[in-house]
Structures are given as C-alpha cells and as structure tokens.
Short mmCIF file of N, CA and C in Angstrom, two decimals:
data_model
loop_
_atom_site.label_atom_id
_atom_site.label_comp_id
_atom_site.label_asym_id
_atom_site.label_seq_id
_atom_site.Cartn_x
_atom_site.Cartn_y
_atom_site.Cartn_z
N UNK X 1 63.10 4.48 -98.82
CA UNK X 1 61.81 4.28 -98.20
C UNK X 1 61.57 2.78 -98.05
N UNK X 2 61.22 2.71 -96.94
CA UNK X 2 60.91 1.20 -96.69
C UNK X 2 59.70 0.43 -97.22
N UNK X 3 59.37 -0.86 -97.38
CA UNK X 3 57.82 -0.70 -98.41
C UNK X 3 57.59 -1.38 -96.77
N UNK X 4 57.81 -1.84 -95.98
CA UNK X 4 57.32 -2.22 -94.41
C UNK X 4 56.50 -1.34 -93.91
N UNK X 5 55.28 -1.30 -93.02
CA UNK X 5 54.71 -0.45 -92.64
C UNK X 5 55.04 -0.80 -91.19
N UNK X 6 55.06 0.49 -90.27
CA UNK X 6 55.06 0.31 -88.91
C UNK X 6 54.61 -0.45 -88.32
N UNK X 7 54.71 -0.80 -86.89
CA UNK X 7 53.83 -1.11 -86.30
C UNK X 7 52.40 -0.75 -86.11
N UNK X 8 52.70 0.67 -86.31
CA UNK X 8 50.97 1.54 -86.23
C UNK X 8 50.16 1.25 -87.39
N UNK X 9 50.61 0.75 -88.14
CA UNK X 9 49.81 0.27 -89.23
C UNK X 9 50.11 1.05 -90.77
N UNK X 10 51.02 2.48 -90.18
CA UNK X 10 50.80 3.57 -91.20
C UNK X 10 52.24 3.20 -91.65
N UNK X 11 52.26 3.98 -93.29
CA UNK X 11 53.27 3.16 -93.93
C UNK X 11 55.09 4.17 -93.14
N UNK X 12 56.05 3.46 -93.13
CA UNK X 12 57.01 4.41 -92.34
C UNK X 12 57.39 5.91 -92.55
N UNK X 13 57.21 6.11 -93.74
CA UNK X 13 57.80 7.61 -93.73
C UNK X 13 56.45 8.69 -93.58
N UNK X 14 54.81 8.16 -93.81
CA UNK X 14 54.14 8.53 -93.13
C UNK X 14 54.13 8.71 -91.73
N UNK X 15 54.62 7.80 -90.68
CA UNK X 15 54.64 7.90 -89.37
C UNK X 15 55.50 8.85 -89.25
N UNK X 16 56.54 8.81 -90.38
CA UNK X 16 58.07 9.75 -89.53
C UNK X 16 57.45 10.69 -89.93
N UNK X 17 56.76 11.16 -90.89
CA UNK X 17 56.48 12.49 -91.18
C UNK X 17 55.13 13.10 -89.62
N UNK X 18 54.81 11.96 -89.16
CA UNK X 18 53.93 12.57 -88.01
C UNK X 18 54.51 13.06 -86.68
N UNK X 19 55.27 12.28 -86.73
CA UNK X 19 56.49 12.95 -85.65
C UNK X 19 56.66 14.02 -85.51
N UNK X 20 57.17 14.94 -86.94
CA UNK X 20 57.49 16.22 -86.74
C UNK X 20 56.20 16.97 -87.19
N UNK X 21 54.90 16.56 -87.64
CA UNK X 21 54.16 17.66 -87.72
C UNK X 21 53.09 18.34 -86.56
N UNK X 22 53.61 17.15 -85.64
CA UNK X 22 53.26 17.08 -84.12
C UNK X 22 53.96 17.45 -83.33
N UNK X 23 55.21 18.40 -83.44
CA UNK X 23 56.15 18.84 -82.79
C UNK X 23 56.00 18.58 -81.23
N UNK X 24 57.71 17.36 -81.03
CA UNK X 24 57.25 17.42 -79.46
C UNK X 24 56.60 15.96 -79.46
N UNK X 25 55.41 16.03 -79.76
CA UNK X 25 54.26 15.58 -78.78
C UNK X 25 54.10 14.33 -79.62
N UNK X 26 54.21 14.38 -80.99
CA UNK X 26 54.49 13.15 -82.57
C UNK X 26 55.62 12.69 -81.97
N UNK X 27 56.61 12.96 -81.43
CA UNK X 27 58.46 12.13 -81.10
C UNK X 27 57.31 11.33 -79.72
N UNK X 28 57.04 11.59 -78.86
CA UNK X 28 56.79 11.10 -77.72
C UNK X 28 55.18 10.14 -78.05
N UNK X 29 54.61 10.54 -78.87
CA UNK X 29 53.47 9.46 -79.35
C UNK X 29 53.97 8.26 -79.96
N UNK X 30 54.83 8.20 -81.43
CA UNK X 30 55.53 7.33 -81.74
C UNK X 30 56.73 6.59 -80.83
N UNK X 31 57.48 6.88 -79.85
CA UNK X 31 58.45 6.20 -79.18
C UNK X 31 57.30 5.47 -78.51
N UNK X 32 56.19 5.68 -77.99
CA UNK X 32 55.50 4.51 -77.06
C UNK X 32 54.44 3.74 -78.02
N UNK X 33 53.97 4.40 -79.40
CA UNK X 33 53.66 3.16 -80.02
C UNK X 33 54.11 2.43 -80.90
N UNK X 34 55.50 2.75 -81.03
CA UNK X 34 56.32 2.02 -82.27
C UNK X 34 57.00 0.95 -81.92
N UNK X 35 56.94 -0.82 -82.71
CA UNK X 35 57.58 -1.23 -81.94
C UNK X 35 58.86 -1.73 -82.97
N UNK X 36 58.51 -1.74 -84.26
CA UNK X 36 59.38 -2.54 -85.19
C UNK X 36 60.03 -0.99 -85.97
N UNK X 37 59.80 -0.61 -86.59
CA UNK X 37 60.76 0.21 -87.32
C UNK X 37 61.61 0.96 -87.06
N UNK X 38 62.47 0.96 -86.97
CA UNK X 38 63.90 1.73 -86.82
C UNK X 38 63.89 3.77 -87.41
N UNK X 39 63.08 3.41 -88.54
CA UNK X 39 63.10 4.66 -88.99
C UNK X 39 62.39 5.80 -88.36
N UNK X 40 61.36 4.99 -87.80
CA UNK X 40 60.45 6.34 -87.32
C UNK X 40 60.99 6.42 -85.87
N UNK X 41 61.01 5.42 -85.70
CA UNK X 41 62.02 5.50 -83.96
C UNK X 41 62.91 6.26 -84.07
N UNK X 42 63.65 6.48 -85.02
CA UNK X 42 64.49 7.92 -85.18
C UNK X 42 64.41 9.19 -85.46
N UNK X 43 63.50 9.14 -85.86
CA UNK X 43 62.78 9.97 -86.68
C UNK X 43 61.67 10.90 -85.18
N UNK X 44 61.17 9.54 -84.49
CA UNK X 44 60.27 10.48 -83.60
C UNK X 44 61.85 10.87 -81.92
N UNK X 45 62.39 10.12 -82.32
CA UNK X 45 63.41 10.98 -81.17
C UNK X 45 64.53 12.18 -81.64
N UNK X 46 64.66 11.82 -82.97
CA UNK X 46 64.99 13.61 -83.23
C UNK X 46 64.19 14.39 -83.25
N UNK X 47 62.78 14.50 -83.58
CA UNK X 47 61.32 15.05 -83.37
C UNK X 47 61.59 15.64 -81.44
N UNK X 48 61.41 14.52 -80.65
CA UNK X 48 61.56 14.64 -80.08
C UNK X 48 63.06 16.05 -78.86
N UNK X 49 63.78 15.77 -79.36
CA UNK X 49 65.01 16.01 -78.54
C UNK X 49 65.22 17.83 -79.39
N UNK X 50 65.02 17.52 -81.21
CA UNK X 50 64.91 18.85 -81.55
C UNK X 50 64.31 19.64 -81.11
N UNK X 51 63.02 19.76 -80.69
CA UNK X 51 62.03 20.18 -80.76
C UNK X 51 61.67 20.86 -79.04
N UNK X 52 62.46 19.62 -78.44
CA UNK X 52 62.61 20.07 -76.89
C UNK X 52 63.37 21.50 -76.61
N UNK X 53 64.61 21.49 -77.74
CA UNK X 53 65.39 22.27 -77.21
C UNK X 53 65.42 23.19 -77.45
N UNK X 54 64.46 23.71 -78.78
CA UNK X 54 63.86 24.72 -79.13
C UNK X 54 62.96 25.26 -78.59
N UNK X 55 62.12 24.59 -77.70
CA UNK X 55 61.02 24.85 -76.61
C UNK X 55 61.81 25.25 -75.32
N UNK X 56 63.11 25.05 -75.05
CA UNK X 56 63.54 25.31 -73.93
C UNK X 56 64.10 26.97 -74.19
N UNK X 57 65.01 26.89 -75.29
CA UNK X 57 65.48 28.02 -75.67
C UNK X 57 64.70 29.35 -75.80
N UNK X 58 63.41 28.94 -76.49
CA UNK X 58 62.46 29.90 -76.92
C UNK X 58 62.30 30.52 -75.17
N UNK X 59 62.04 29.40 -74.31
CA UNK X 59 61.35 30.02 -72.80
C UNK X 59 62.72 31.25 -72.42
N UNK X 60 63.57 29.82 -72.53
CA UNK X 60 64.88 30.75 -71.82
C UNK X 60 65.26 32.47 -72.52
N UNK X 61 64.67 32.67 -73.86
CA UNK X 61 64.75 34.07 -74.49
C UNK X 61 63.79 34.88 -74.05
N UNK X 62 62.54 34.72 -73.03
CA UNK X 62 62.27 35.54 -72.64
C UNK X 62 63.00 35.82 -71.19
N UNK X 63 63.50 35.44 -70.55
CA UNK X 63 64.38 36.17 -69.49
C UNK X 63 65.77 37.05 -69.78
N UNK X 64 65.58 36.93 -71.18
CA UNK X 64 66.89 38.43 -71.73
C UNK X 64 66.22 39.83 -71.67
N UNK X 65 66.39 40.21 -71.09
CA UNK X 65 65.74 42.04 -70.88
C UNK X 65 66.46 42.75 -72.46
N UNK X 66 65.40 43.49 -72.91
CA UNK X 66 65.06 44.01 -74.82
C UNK X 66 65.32 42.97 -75.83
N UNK X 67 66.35 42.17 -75.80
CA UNK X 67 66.77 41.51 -77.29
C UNK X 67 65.75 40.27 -76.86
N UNK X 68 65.32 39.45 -75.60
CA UNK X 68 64.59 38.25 -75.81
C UNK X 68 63.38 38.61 -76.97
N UNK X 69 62.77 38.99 -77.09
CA UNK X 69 61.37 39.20 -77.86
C UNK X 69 62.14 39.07 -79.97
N UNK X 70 63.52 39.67 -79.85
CA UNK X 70 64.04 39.37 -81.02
C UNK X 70 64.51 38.08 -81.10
N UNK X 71 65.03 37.74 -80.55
CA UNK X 71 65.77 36.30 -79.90
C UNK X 71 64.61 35.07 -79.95
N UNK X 72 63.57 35.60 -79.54
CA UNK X 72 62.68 34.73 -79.78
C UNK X 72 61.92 34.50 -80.75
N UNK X 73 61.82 35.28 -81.59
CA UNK X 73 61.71 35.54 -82.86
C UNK X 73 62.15 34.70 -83.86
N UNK X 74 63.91 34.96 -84.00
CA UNK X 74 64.62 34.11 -84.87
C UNK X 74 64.46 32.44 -84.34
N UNK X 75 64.19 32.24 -82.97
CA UNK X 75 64.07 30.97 -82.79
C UNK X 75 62.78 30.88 -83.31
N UNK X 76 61.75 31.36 -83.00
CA UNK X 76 60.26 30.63 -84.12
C UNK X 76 60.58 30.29 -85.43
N UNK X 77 61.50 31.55 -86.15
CA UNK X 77 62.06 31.32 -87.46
C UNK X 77 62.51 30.10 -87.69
N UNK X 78 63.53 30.09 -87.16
CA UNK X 78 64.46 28.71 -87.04
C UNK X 78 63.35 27.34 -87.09
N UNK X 79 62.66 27.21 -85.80
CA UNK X 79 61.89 26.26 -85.88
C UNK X 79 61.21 26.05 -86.70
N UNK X 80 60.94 26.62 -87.49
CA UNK X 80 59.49 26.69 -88.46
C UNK X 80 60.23 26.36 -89.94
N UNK X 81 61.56 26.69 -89.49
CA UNK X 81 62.36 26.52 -90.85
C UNK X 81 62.55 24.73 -91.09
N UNK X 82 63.47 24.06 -89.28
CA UNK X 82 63.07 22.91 -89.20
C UNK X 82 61.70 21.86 -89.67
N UNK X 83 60.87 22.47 -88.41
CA UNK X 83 59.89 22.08 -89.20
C UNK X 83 59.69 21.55 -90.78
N UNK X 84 59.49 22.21 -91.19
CA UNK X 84 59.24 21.72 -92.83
C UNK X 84 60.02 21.23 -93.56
N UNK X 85 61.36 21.34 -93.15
CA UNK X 85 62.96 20.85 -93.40
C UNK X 85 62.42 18.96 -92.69
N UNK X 86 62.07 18.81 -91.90
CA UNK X 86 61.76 17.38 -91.39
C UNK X 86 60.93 16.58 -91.71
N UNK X 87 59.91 17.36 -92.11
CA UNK X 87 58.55 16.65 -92.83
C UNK X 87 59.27 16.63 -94.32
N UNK X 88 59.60 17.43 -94.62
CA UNK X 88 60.09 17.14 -96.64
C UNK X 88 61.00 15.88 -96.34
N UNK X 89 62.42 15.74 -95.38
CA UNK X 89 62.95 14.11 -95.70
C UNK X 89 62.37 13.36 -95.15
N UNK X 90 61.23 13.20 -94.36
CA UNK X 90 60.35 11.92 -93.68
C UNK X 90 59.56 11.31 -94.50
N UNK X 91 58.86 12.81 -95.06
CA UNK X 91 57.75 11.83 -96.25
C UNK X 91 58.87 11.39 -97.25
N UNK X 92 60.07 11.69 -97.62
CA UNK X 92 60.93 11.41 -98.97
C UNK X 92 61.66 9.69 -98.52
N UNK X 93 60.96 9.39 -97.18
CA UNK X 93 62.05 8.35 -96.52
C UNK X 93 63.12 8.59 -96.26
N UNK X 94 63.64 9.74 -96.33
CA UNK X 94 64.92 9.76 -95.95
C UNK X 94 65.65 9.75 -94.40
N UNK X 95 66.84 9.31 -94.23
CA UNK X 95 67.04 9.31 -92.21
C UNK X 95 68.48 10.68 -92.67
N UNK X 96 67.22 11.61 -92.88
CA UNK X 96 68.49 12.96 -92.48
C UNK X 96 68.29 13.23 -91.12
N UNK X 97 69.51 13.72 -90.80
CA UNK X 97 70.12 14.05 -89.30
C UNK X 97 70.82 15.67 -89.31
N UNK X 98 69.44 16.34 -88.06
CA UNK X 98 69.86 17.25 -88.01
C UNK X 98 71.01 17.41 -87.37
N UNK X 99 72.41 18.62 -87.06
CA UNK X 99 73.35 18.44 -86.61
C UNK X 99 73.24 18.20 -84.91
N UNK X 100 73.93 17.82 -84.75
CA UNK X 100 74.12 17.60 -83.90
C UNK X 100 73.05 16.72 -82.82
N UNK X 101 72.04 17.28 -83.03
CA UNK X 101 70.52 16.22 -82.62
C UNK X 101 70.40 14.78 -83.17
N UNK X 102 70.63 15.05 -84.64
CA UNK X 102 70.93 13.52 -85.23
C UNK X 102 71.55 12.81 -84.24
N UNK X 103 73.29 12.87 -84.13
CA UNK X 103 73.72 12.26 -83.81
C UNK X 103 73.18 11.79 -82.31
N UNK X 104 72.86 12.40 -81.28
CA UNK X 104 72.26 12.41 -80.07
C UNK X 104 71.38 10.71 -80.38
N UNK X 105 70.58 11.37 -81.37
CA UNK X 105 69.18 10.48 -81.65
C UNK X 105 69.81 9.28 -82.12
N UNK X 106 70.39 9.29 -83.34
CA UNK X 106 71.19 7.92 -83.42
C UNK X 106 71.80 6.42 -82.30
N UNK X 107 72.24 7.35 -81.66
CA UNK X 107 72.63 7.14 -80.02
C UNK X 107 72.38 6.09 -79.07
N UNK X 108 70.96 7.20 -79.36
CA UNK X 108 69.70 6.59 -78.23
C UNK X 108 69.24 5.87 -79.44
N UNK X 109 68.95 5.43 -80.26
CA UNK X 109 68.68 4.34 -80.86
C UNK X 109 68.89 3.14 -81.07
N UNK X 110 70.12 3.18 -80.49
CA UNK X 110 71.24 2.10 -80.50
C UNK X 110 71.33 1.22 -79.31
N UNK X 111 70.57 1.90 -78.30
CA UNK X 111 70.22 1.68 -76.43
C UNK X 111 68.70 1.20 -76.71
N UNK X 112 68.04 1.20 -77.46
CA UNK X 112 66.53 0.85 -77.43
C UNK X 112 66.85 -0.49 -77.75
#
C-alpha cells in the first residue's frame, strides 16, 4: 500500500477500491480523474475492461434460445464473485491481476 494519496485526494487503495465498487463506471471515472498514481490507474482499467466484458457477455447470453437465462445466471455469479474478489485486494493495496484482463490492463498502462 502506498502511504501517497491520489490525485483525487483519496488515499490509493481507497480509490482502487472505488473503481470496482462502481463497476464499469469507477474504471472510467478514475482514468479521467487520476493523474499521478499508477495503482489505481490499474486498478480502474481492469475495473474497467473486466467489467466491460462481463456486460457484453451477460447481453450476448440472452440471444441463446433456453440455456441464455442459465448462462446468464452463472455470469451474474461470476461477476459478483469478481466483484468482491477486487474490492478485498484494492482496499489490501494489493495490484492483483485478474487473468488474463490483468495482463491487457498492465499493457495499457504502460501506453499512458
């Protein structure tokens, strides 16, 4: 954990933890007001990019005729599992990386 506080004023693993309890909408609030910390900048674009693709998937399971409504299901599961899986290492400071999204996010971090 960093003892630096963001740019936003709030201390960093508070911000990262807002990222994901704002699903979505916390990744895309923090990328336009963050300007110094690295952590939450990562933090709000795996927020970000996770969170998208779970929103895409979820849509795309209702165009499966009988199993979407199950399908969509285990994806709320899933998400909700994330969810709280992201907020427990944000507030802990930690820069866990979900699979494969991590790395994505890392990425694009490296281009900012």
């Amino acid at each position: 954990m960093s003892p630096i506080k963001s740019s936003t004023g709030l201390p960093d693993h508070i911000a990262a933890a807002l990222c994901y309890f704002f699903p979505f909408i916390g990744g895309i609030i923090f990328l336009a007001l963050e300007k110094r910390s690295r952590f939450v900048l990562f933090h709000a674009l795996q927020s970000l990019i996770a969170f998208g693709v779970l929103m895409i998937i979820h849509v795309l399971c209702g165009f499966i005729p009988l199993l979407g409504p199950f399908f969509a299901a285990l994806i709320s599961l899933c998400s909700f599992a994330v969810w709280l899986l992201m907020i427990y290492h944000a507030l802990g400071g930690r820069w866990y990386r979900l699979p494969w999204v991590g790395d994505i996010a890392e990425s694009q971090l490296r281009q900012l």
